[in-house]
Amino acid sequence: MNLSLDPQTPILPAPAKTQKWTTERVLEVRYWTPTLLSFRTSRDEGFRFTPGEYARLGLSTDGGIVWRPFSMVSAIADDSLEFLAVLVPGGAFSGALERLRVGDAIDVERSSFGFLTTAQLAAGRQLWMLASGSGIGPFVSIVRDAAVWRAFERLIVVHSVRRSAELAYREELDALAADDTSARGRARMIYLPVVTREAGATALSTRIPELLADGHLEDAAGTPLRVETSRLMICGNPAMALTLRQLLSKRGFATGRRGVTGQMAFEKYW
């Protein structure tokens, strides 16, 4: 059979492919230190994420758009998106980020990714969140989510930095820890800041792996680490993460694998 196009039928253009990203606007920039900043952007109404996940952000440079992954700091219901970043000397993305001002454009991929979510963990009673540097970002998003307060009895946030000024979100985390909501059926939160290069700045002053190895971390939290009840999430310096994985594995903790939840989870975009 011979098929031909009816000459009266209009020829329609092929549907345009949906871009993998949306272009958002910067709403706020805050410098915690000269090299540590957080920034908020507008949020596409279709963008969804799970607390702990990350998105890829794109900034225009002389060489074109450069993309980098950043964990969401914002709560899942926020109208805007919030991110925490460290400026890397000589970095193409960092150079563009340092020039970022309110009103500037920034591209945000429509999809979110990551393994640092509570869905990766077996049910437990205590959730330990161990962070160094800007690794605190996803944990702020997690503790801003009401669901995690219902899922665990205790939330323990440990944030290690070199200088006290780098303790981003310290006031918010202190306030959450000071609010004893356990009487209202919610988890109790313990916040343990660690400053390693300013003597006396915090009660804990050695790196997280050392605190774990010598027992000081559990003493400070007032909670023992047990495979049966403790769940851990780790985000930060790759060397720290590797050392913690080794220490915790020796104590019987395991990461999840396909179809099987575990007792610890690590971010893998570093």
mmCIF file with all atom_site columns, N, CA, C and O in Angstrom, residues 85-134:
data_model
loop_
_atom_site.group_PDB
_atom_site.id
_atom_site.type_symbol
_atom_site.label_atom_id
_atom_site.label_alt_id
_atom_site.label_comp_id
_atom_site.label_asym_id
_atom_site.label_entity_id
_atom_site.label_seq_id
_atom_site.pdbx_PDB_ins_code
_atom_site.Cartn_x
_atom_site.Cartn_y
_atom_site.Cartn_z
_atom_site.occupancy
_atom_site.B_iso_or_equiv
_atom_site.pdbx_formal_charge
_atom_site.auth_seq_id
_atom_site.auth_comp_id
_atom_site.auth_asym_id
_atom_site.auth_atom_id
_atom_site.pdbx_PDB_model_num
ATOM 1   N N  . ALA A 1 85  ? 29.505 25.629 50.114 1.00 0.00 ? 85  ALA A N  1
ATOM 2   C CA . ALA A 1 85  ? 30.640 25.377 49.223 1.00 0.00 ? 85  ALA A CA 1
ATOM 3   C C  . ALA A 1 85  ? 31.928 25.940 49.789 1.00 0.00 ? 85  ALA A C  1
ATOM 4   O O  . ALA A 1 85  ? 31.930 26.918 50.544 1.00 0.00 ? 85  ALA A O  1
ATOM 5   N N  . VAL A 1 86  ? 33.031 25.311 49.400 1.00 0.00 ? 86  VAL A N  1
ATOM 6   C CA . VAL A 1 86  ? 34.379 25.788 49.717 1.00 0.00 ? 86  VAL A CA 1
ATOM 7   C C  . VAL A 1 86  ? 35.026 26.253 48.425 1.00 0.00 ? 86  VAL A C  1
ATOM 8   O O  . VAL A 1 86  ? 34.979 25.548 47.406 1.00 0.00 ? 86  VAL A O  1
ATOM 9   N N  . LEU A 1 87  ? 35.631 27.436 48.439 1.00 0.00 ? 87  LEU A N  1
ATOM 10  C CA . LEU A 1 87  ? 36.331 27.955 47.267 1.00 0.00 ? 87  LEU A CA 1
ATOM 11  C C  . LEU A 1 87  ? 37.717 27.309 47.176 1.00 0.00 ? 87  LEU A C  1
ATOM 12  O O  . LEU A 1 87  ? 38.494 27.349 48.131 1.00 0.00 ? 87  LEU A O  1
ATOM 13  N N  . VAL A 1 88  ? 37.992 26.719 46.030 1.00 0.00 ? 88  VAL A N  1
ATOM 14  C CA . VAL A 1 88  ? 39.273 26.054 45.796 1.00 0.00 ? 88  VAL A CA 1
ATOM 15  C C  . VAL A 1 88  ? 40.151 26.977 44.959 1.00 0.00 ? 88  VAL A C  1
ATOM 16  O O  . VAL A 1 88  ? 39.758 27.368 43.853 1.00 0.00 ? 88  VAL A O  1
ATOM 17  N N  . PRO A 1 89  ? 41.324 27.364 45.456 1.00 0.00 ? 89  PRO A N  1
ATOM 18  C CA . PRO A 1 89  ? 42.196 28.270 44.689 1.00 0.00 ? 89  PRO A CA 1
ATOM 19  C C  . PRO A 1 89  ? 42.485 27.732 43.296 1.00 0.00 ? 89  PRO A C  1
ATOM 20  O O  . PRO A 1 89  ? 42.870 26.568 43.132 1.00 0.00 ? 89  PRO A O  1
ATOM 21  N N  . GLY A 1 90  ? 42.263 28.561 42.285 1.00 0.00 ? 90  GLY A N  1
ATOM 22  C CA . GLY A 1 90  ? 42.554 28.167 40.918 1.00 0.00 ? 90  GLY A CA 1
ATOM 23  C C  . GLY A 1 90  ? 41.483 27.339 40.245 1.00 0.00 ? 90  GLY A C  1
ATOM 24  O O  . GLY A 1 90  ? 41.606 27.026 39.056 1.00 0.00 ? 90  GLY A O  1
ATOM 25  N N  . GLY A 1 91  ? 40.431 26.966 40.972 1.00 0.00 ? 91  GLY A N  1
ATOM 26  C CA . GLY A 1 91  ? 39.379 26.140 40.394 1.00 0.00 ? 91  GLY A CA 1
ATOM 27  C C  . GLY A 1 91  ? 38.476 26.952 39.468 1.00 0.00 ? 91  GLY A C  1
ATOM 28  O O  . GLY A 1 91  ? 38.093 28.077 39.799 1.00 0.00 ? 91  GLY A O  1
ATOM 29  N N  . ALA A 1 92  ? 38.134 26.380 38.320 1.00 0.00 ? 92  ALA A N  1
ATOM 30  C CA . ALA A 1 92  ? 37.284 27.094 37.364 1.00 0.00 ? 92  ALA A CA 1
ATOM 31  C C  . ALA A 1 92  ? 35.917 27.386 37.956 1.00 0.00 ? 92  ALA A C  1
ATOM 32  O O  . ALA A 1 92  ? 35.399 28.504 37.838 1.00 0.00 ? 92  ALA A O  1
ATOM 33  N N  . PHE A 1 93  ? 35.325 26.387 38.593 1.00 0.00 ? 93  PHE A N  1
ATOM 34  C CA . PHE A 1 93  ? 34.004 26.598 39.190 1.00 0.00 ? 93  PHE A CA 1
ATOM 35  C C  . PHE A 1 93  ? 34.112 27.564 40.364 1.00 0.00 ? 93  PHE A C  1
ATOM 36  O O  . PHE A 1 93  ? 33.274 28.455 40.527 1.00 0.00 ? 93  PHE A O  1
ATOM 37  N N  . SER A 1 94  ? 35.132 27.400 41.188 1.00 0.00 ? 94  SER A N  1
ATOM 38  C CA . SER A 1 94  ? 35.299 28.275 42.356 1.00 0.00 ? 94  SER A CA 1
ATOM 39  C C  . SER A 1 94  ? 35.467 29.729 41.942 1.00 0.00 ? 94  SER A C  1
ATOM 40  O O  . SER A 1 94  ? 34.956 30.638 42.598 1.00 0.00 ? 94  SER A O  1
ATOM 41  N N  . GLY A 1 95  ? 36.185 29.956 40.849 1.00 0.00 ? 95  GLY A N  1
ATOM 42  C CA . GLY A 1 95  ? 36.359 31.319 40.372 1.00 0.00 ? 95  GLY A CA 1
ATOM 43  C C  . GLY A 1 95  ? 35.030 31.956 40.003 1.00 0.00 ? 95  GLY A C  1
ATOM 44  O O  . GLY A 1 95  ? 34.757 33.112 40.337 1.00 0.00 ? 95  GLY A O  1
ATOM 45  N N  . ALA A 1 96  ? 34.178 31.187 39.313 1.00 0.00 ? 96  ALA A N  1
ATOM 46  C CA . ALA A 1 96  ? 32.853 31.695 38.940 1.00 0.00 ? 96  ALA A CA 1
ATOM 47  C C  . ALA A 1 96  ? 31.977 31.847 40.177 1.00 0.00 ? 96  ALA A C  1
ATOM 48  O O  . ALA A 1 96  ? 31.191 32.802 40.281 1.00 0.00 ? 96  ALA A O  1
ATOM 49  N N  . LEU A 1 97  ? 32.109 30.918 41.120 1.00 0.00 ? 97  LEU A N  1
ATOM 50  C CA . LEU A 1 97  ? 31.306 30.981 42.333 1.00 0.00 ? 97  LEU A CA 1
ATOM 51  C C  . LEU A 1 97  ? 31.668 32.195 43.178 1.00 0.00 ? 97  LEU A C  1
ATOM 52  O O  . LEU A 1 97  ? 30.803 32.851 43.767 1.00 0.00 ? 97  LEU A O  1
ATOM 53  N N  . GLU A 1 98  ? 32.938 32.519 43.222 1.00 0.00 ? 98  GLU A N  1
ATOM 54  C CA . GLU A 1 98  ? 33.396 33.674 43.999 1.00 0.00 ? 98  GLU A CA 1
ATOM 55  C C  . GLU A 1 98  ? 32.834 34.983 43.438 1.00 0.00 ? 98  GLU A C  1
ATOM 56  O O  . GLU A 1 98  ? 32.629 35.951 44.180 1.00 0.00 ? 98  GLU A O  1
ATOM 57  N N  . ARG A 1 99  ? 32.562 35.009 42.140 1.00 0.00 ? 99  ARG A N  1
ATOM 58  C CA . ARG A 1 99  ? 32.002 36.210 41.512 1.00 0.00 ? 99  ARG A CA 1
ATOM 59  C C  . ARG A 1 99  ? 30.481 36.263 41.589 1.00 0.00 ? 99  ARG A C  1
ATOM 60  O O  . ARG A 1 99  ? 29.864 37.246 41.179 1.00 0.00 ? 99  ARG A O  1
ATOM 61  N N  . LEU A 1 100 ? 29.876 35.219 42.148 1.00 0.00 ? 100 LEU A N  1
ATOM 62  C CA . LEU A 1 100 ? 28.418 35.118 42.168 1.00 0.00 ? 100 LEU A CA 1
ATOM 63  C C  . LEU A 1 100 ? 27.803 36.197 43.057 1.00 0.00 ? 100 LEU A C  1
ATOM 64  O O  . LEU A 1 100 ? 28.262 36.437 44.179 1.00 0.00 ? 100 LEU A O  1
ATOM 65  N N  . ARG A 1 101 ? 26.761 36.841 42.545 1.00 0.00 ? 101 ARG A N  1
ATOM 66  C CA . ARG A 1 101 ? 26.052 37.881 43.279 1.00 0.00 ? 101 ARG A CA 1
ATOM 67  C C  . ARG A 1 101 ? 24.550 37.628 43.210 1.00 0.00 ? 101 ARG A C  1
ATOM 68  O O  . ARG A 1 101 ? 24.065 36.901 42.334 1.00 0.00 ? 101 ARG A O  1
ATOM 69  N N  . VAL A 1 102 ? 23.822 38.219 44.128 1.00 0.00 ? 102 VAL A N  1
ATOM 70  C CA . VAL A 1 102 ? 22.363 38.097 44.130 1.00 0.00 ? 102 VAL A CA 1
ATOM 71  C C  . VAL A 1 102 ? 21.819 38.550 42.782 1.00 0.00 ? 102 VAL A C  1
ATOM 72  O O  . VAL A 1 102 ? 22.206 39.591 42.247 1.00 0.00 ? 102 VAL A O  1
ATOM 73  N N  . GLY A 1 103 ? 20.922 37.749 42.217 1.00 0.00 ? 103 GLY A N  1
ATOM 74  C CA . GLY A 1 103 ? 20.343 38.041 40.916 1.00 0.00 ? 103 GLY A CA 1
ATOM 75  C C  . GLY A 1 103 ? 21.015 37.330 39.766 1.00 0.00 ? 103 GLY A C  1
ATOM 76  O O  . GLY A 1 103 ? 20.448 37.251 38.664 1.00 0.00 ? 103 GLY A O  1
ATOM 77  N N  . ASP A 1 104 ? 22.230 36.797 39.971 1.00 0.00 ? 104 ASP A N  1
ATOM 78  C CA . ASP A 1 104 ? 22.933 36.096 38.905 1.00 0.00 ? 104 ASP A CA 1
ATOM 79  C C  . ASP A 1 104 ? 22.264 34.766 38.589 1.00 0.00 ? 104 ASP A C  1
ATOM 80  O O  . ASP A 1 104 ? 21.564 34.177 39.418 1.00 0.00 ? 104 ASP A O  1
ATOM 81  N N  . ALA A 1 105 ? 22.533 34.252 37.400 1.00 0.00 ? 105 ALA A N  1
ATOM 82  C CA . ALA A 1 105 ? 21.964 32.980 36.955 1.00 0.00 ? 105 ALA A CA 1
ATOM 83  C C  . ALA A 1 105 ? 22.861 31.811 37.371 1.00 0.00 ? 105 ALA A C  1
ATOM 84  O O  . ALA A 1 105 ? 24.089 31.930 37.411 1.00 0.00 ? 105 ALA A O  1
ATOM 85  N N  . ILE A 1 106 ? 22.226 30.682 37.678 1.00 0.00 ? 106 ILE A N  1
ATOM 86  C CA . ILE A 1 106 ? 22.944 29.445 37.965 1.00 0.00 ? 106 ILE A CA 1
ATOM 87  C C  . ILE A 1 106 ? 22.072 28.297 37.490 1.00 0.00 ? 106 ILE A C  1
ATOM 88  O O  . ILE A 1 106 ? 20.855 28.310 37.676 1.00 0.00 ? 106 ILE A O  1
ATOM 89  N N  . ASP A 1 107 ? 22.676 27.326 36.819 1.00 0.00 ? 107 ASP A N  1
ATOM 90  C CA . ASP A 1 107 ? 21.921 26.184 36.300 1.00 0.00 ? 107 ASP A CA 1
ATOM 91  C C  . ASP A 1 107 ? 21.870 25.068 37.338 1.00 0.00 ? 107 ASP A C  1
ATOM 92  O O  . ASP A 1 107 ? 22.875 24.785 38.009 1.00 0.00 ? 107 ASP A O  1
ATOM 93  N N  . VAL A 1 108 ? 20.715 24.434 37.452 1.00 0.00 ? 108 VAL A N  1
ATOM 94  C CA . VAL A 1 108 ? 20.514 23.331 38.402 1.00 0.00 ? 108 VAL A CA 1
ATOM 95  C C  . VAL A 1 108 ? 19.930 22.148 37.642 1.00 0.00 ? 108 VAL A C  1
ATOM 96  O O  . VAL A 1 108 ? 18.869 22.269 37.008 1.00 0.00 ? 108 VAL A O  1
ATOM 97  N N  . GLU A 1 109 ? 20.627 21.024 37.656 1.00 0.00 ? 109 GLU A N  1
ATOM 98  C CA . GLU A 1 109 ? 20.091 19.837 36.989 1.00 0.00 ? 109 GLU A CA 1
ATOM 99  C C  . GLU A 1 109 ? 18.766 19.427 37.610 1.00 0.00 ? 109 GLU A C  1
ATOM 100 O O  . GLU A 1 109 ? 18.560 19.572 38.819 1.00 0.00 ? 109 GLU A O  1
ATOM 101 N N  . ARG A 1 110 ? 17.882 18.902 36.794 1.00 0.00 ? 110 ARG A N  1
ATOM 102 C CA . ARG A 1 110 ? 16.550 18.535 37.271 1.00 0.00 ? 110 ARG A CA 1
ATOM 103 C C  . ARG A 1 110 ? 16.564 17.311 38.180 1.00 0.00 ? 110 ARG A C  1
ATOM 104 O O  . ARG A 1 110 ? 15.649 17.108 38.977 1.00 0.00 ? 110 ARG A O  1
ATOM 105 N N  . SER A 1 111 ? 17.588 16.480 38.059 1.00 0.00 ? 111 SER A N  1
ATOM 106 C CA . SER A 1 111 ? 17.663 15.246 38.847 1.00 0.00 ? 111 SER A CA 1
ATOM 107 C C  . SER A 1 111 ? 18.560 15.430 40.067 1.00 0.00 ? 111 SER A C  1
ATOM 108 O O  . SER A 1 111 ? 19.508 16.215 40.036 1.00 0.00 ? 111 SER A O  1
ATOM 109 N N  . SER A 1 112 ? 18.239 14.702 41.117 1.00 0.00 ? 112 SER A N  1
ATOM 110 C CA . SER A 1 112 ? 19.094 14.676 42.309 1.00 0.00 ? 112 SER A CA 1
ATOM 111 C C  . SER A 1 112 ? 19.639 13.262 42.477 1.00 0.00 ? 112 SER A C  1
ATOM 112 O O  . SER A 1 112 ? 19.052 12.289 41.991 1.00 0.00 ? 112 SER A O  1
ATOM 113 N N  . PHE A 1 113 ? 20.761 13.151 43.184 1.00 0.00 ? 113 PHE A N  1
ATOM 114 C CA . PHE A 1 113 ? 21.465 11.880 43.275 1.00 0.00 ? 113 PHE A CA 1
ATOM 115 C C  . PHE A 1 113 ? 22.023 11.695 44.686 1.00 0.00 ? 113 PHE A C  1
ATOM 116 O O  . PHE A 1 113 ? 22.057 12.624 45.478 1.00 0.00 ? 113 PHE A O  1
ATOM 117 N N  . GLY A 1 114 ? 22.529 10.497 44.948 1.00 0.00 ? 114 GLY A N  1
ATOM 118 C CA . GLY A 1 114 ? 23.293 10.301 46.182 1.00 0.00 ? 114 GLY A CA 1
ATOM 119 C C  . GLY A 1 114 ? 22.888 9.081  46.978 1.00 0.00 ? 114 GLY A C  1
ATOM 120 O O  . GLY A 1 114 ? 21.778 8.554  46.850 1.00 0.00 ? 114 GLY A O  1
ATOM 121 N N  . PHE A 1 115 ? 23.820 8.642  47.812 1.00 0.00 ? 115 PHE A N  1
ATOM 122 C CA . PHE A 1 115 ? 23.627 7.478  48.663 1.00 0.00 ? 115 PHE A CA 1
ATOM 123 C C  . PHE A 1 115 ? 23.556 7.847  50.140 1.00 0.00 ? 115 PHE A C  1
ATOM 124 O O  . PHE A 1 115 ? 23.443 6.975  50.989 1.00 0.00 ? 115 PHE A O  1
ATOM 125 N N  . LEU A 1 116 ? 23.641 9.151  50.425 1.00 0.00 ? 116 LEU A N  1
ATOM 126 C CA . LEU A 1 116 ? 23.679 9.580  51.818 1.00 0.00 ? 116 LEU A CA 1
ATOM 127 C C  . LEU A 1 116 ? 22.262 9.901  52.298 1.00 0.00 ? 116 LEU A C  1
ATOM 128 O O  . LEU A 1 116 ? 21.939 11.031 52.665 1.00 0.00 ? 116 LEU A O  1
ATOM 129 N N  . THR A 1 117 ? 21.404 8.905  52.286 1.00 0.00 ? 117 THR A N  1
ATOM 130 C CA . THR A 1 117 ? 20.022 9.073  52.731 1.00 0.00 ? 117 THR A CA 1
ATOM 131 C C  . THR A 1 117 ? 19.680 7.980  53.740 1.00 0.00 ? 117 THR A C  1
ATOM 132 O O  . THR A 1 117 ? 20.294 6.905  53.747 1.00 0.00 ? 117 THR A O  1
ATOM 133 N N  . THR A 1 118 ? 18.697 8.239  54.563 1.00 0.00 ? 118 THR A N  1
ATOM 134 C CA . THR A 1 118 ? 18.317 7.247  55.575 1.00 0.00 ? 118 THR A CA 1
ATOM 135 C C  . THR A 1 118 ? 17.738 5.987  54.942 1.00 0.00 ? 118 THR A C  1
ATOM 136 O O  . THR A 1 118 ? 17.710 4.926  55.587 1.00 0.00 ? 118 THR A O  1
ATOM 137 N N  . ALA A 1 119 ? 17.295 6.066  53.681 1.00 0.00 ? 119 ALA A N  1
ATOM 138 C CA . ALA A 1 119 ? 16.777 4.878  53.001 1.00 0.00 ? 119 ALA A CA 1
ATOM 139 C C  . ALA A 1 119 ? 17.859 3.824  52.798 1.00 0.00 ? 119 ALA A C  1
ATOM 140 O O  . ALA A 1 119 ? 17.551 2.639  52.597 1.00 0.00 ? 119 ALA A O  1
ATOM 141 N N  . GLN A 1 120 ? 19.126 4.224  52.852 1.00 0.00 ? 120 GLN A N  1
ATOM 142 C CA . GLN A 1 120 ? 20.240 3.283  52.703 1.00 0.00 ? 120 GLN A CA 1
ATOM 143 C C  . GLN A 1 120 ? 20.511 2.503  53.981 1.00 0.00 ? 120 GLN A C  1
ATOM 144 O O  . GLN A 1 120 ? 21.307 1.555  53.977 1.00 0.00 ? 120 GLN A O  1
ATOM 145 N N  . LEU A 1 121 ? 19.854 2.889  55.077 1.00 0.00 ? 121 LEU A N  1
ATOM 146 C CA . LEU A 1 121 ? 20.161 2.320  56.384 1.00 0.00 ? 121 LEU A CA 1
ATOM 147 C C  . LEU A 1 121 ? 19.050 1.408  56.897 1.00 0.00 ? 121 LEU A C  1
ATOM 148 O O  . LEU A 1 121 ? 17.862 1.683  56.681 1.00 0.00 ? 121 LEU A O  1
ATOM 149 N N  . ALA A 1 122 ? 19.452 0.371  57.588 1.00 0.00 ? 122 ALA A N  1
ATOM 150 C CA . ALA A 1 122 ? 18.482 -0.475 58.287 1.00 0.00 ? 122 ALA A CA 1
ATOM 151 C C  . ALA A 1 122 ? 17.881 0.321  59.447 1.00 0.00 ? 122 ALA A C  1
ATOM 152 O O  . ALA A 1 122 ? 18.460 1.302  59.914 1.00 0.00 ? 122 ALA A O  1
ATOM 153 N N  . ALA A 1 123 ? 16.736 -0.089 59.902 1.00 0.00 ? 123 ALA A N  1
ATOM 154 C CA . ALA A 1 123 ? 16.098 0.590  61.033 1.00 0.00 ? 123 ALA A CA 1
ATOM 155 C C  . ALA A 1 123 ? 17.025 0.559  62.242 1.00 0.00 ? 123 ALA A C  1
ATOM 156 O O  . ALA A 1 123 ? 17.734 -0.420 62.489 1.00 0.00 ? 123 ALA A O  1
ATOM 157 N N  . GLY A 1 124 ? 17.057 1.651  62.989 1.00 0.00 ? 124 GLY A N  1
ATOM 158 C CA . GLY A 1 124 ? 17.921 1.740  64.161 1.00 0.00 ? 124 GLY A CA 1
ATOM 159 C C  . GLY A 1 124 ? 17.354 2.714  65.166 1.00 0.00 ? 124 GLY A C  1
ATOM 160 O O  . GLY A 1 124 ? 16.291 3.312  64.953 1.00 0.00 ? 124 GLY A O  1
ATOM 161 N N  . ARG A 1 125 ? 18.098 2.925  66.245 1.00 0.00 ? 125 ARG A N  1
ATOM 162 C CA . ARG A 1 125 ? 17.631 3.833  67.301 1.00 0.00 ? 125 ARG A CA 1
ATOM 163 C C  . ARG A 1 125 ? 18.398 5.143  67.324 1.00 0.00 ? 125 ARG A C  1
ATOM 164 O O  . ARG A 1 125 ? 17.846 6.182  67.656 1.00 0.00 ? 125 ARG A O  1
ATOM 165 N N  . GLN A 1 126 ? 19.696 5.105  66.983 1.00 0.00 ? 126 GLN A N  1
ATOM 166 C CA . GLN A 1 126 ? 20.495 6.331  66.968 1.00 0.00 ? 126 GLN A CA 1
ATOM 167 C C  . GLN A 1 126 ? 21.043 6.558  65.562 1.00 0.00 ? 126 GLN A C  1
ATOM 168 O O  . GLN A 1 126 ? 21.524 5.625  64.917 1.00 0.00 ? 126 GLN A O  1
ATOM 169 N N  . LEU A 1 127 ? 20.982 7.801  65.117 1.00 0.00 ? 127 LEU A N  1
ATOM 170 C CA . LEU A 1 127 ? 21.570 8.171  63.828 1.00 0.00 ? 127 LEU A CA 1
ATOM 171 C C  . LEU A 1 127 ? 22.757 9.086  64.090 1.00 0.00 ? 127 LEU A C  1
ATOM 172 O O  . LEU A 1 127 ? 22.598 10.211 64.569 1.00 0.00 ? 127 LEU A O  1
ATOM 173 N N  . TRP A 1 128 ? 23.967 8.605  63.758 1.00 0.00 ? 128 TRP A N  1
ATOM 174 C CA . TRP A 1 128 ? 25.187 9.380  63.881 1.00 0.00 ? 128 TRP A CA 1
ATOM 175 C C  . TRP A 1 128 ? 25.500 10.008 62.526 1.00 0.00 ? 128 TRP A C  1
ATOM 176 O O  . TRP A 1 128 ? 25.547 9.319  61.505 1.00 0.00 ? 128 TRP A O  1
ATOM 177 N N  . MET A 1 129 ? 25.723 11.317 62.507 1.00 0.00 ? 129 MET A N  1
ATOM 178 C CA . MET A 1 129 ? 26.096 12.037 61.281 1.00 0.00 ? 129 MET A CA 1
ATOM 179 C C  . MET A 1 129 ? 27.471 12.659 61.512 1.00 0.00 ? 129 MET A C  1
ATOM 180 O O  . MET A 1 129 ? 27.607 13.603 62.291 1.00 0.00 ? 129 MET A O  1
ATOM 181 N N  . LEU A 1 130 ? 28.483 12.115 60.851 1.00 0.00 ? 130 LEU A N  1
ATOM 182 C CA . LEU A 1 130 ? 29.862 12.525 61.065 1.00 0.00 ? 130 LEU A CA 1
ATOM 183 C C  . LEU A 1 130 ? 30.342 13.313 59.853 1.00 0.00 ? 130 LEU A C  1
ATOM 184 O O  . LEU A 1 130 ? 30.382 12.779 58.732 1.00 0.00 ? 130 LEU A O  1
ATOM 185 N N  . ALA A 1 131 ? 30.721 14.577 60.066 1.00 0.00 ? 131 ALA A N  1
ATOM 186 C CA . ALA A 1 131 ? 31.079 15.453 58.958 1.00 0.00 ? 131 ALA A CA 1
ATOM 187 C C  . ALA A 1 131 ? 32.385 16.176 59.235 1.00 0.00 ? 131 ALA A C  1
ATOM 188 O O  . ALA A 1 131 ? 32.718 16.500 60.373 1.00 0.00 ? 131 ALA A O  1
ATOM 189 N N  . SER A 1 132 ? 33.112 16.456 58.149 1.00 0.00 ? 132 SER A N  1
ATOM 190 C CA . SER A 1 132 ? 34.247 17.370 58.232 1.00 0.00 ? 132 SER A CA 1
ATOM 191 C C  . SER A 1 132 ? 34.027 18.463 57.198 1.00 0.00 ? 132 SER A C  1
ATOM 192 O O  . SER A 1 132 ? 33.476 18.223 56.121 1.00 0.00 ? 132 SER A O  1
ATOM 193 N N  . GLY A 1 133 ? 34.435 19.696 57.530 1.00 0.00 ? 133 GLY A N  1
ATOM 194 C CA . GLY A 1 133 ? 34.334 20.811 56.599 1.00 0.00 ? 133 GLY A CA 1
ATOM 195 C C  . GLY A 1 133 ? 32.929 21.023 56.068 1.00 0.00 ? 133 GLY A C  1
ATOM 196 O O  . GLY A 1 133 ? 31.942 20.990 56.806 1.00 0.00 ? 133 GLY A O  1
ATOM 197 N N  . SER A 1 134 ? 32.822 21.203 54.741 1.00 0.00 ? 134 SER A N  1
ATOM 198 C CA . SER A 1 134 ? 31.524 21.459 54.123 1.00 0.00 ? 134 SER A CA 1
ATOM 199 C C  . SER A 1 134 ? 30.646 20.216 54.068 1.00 0.00 ? 134 SER A C  1
ATOM 200 O O  . SER A 1 134 ? 29.500 20.286 53.618 1.00 0.00 ? 134 SER A O  1
#
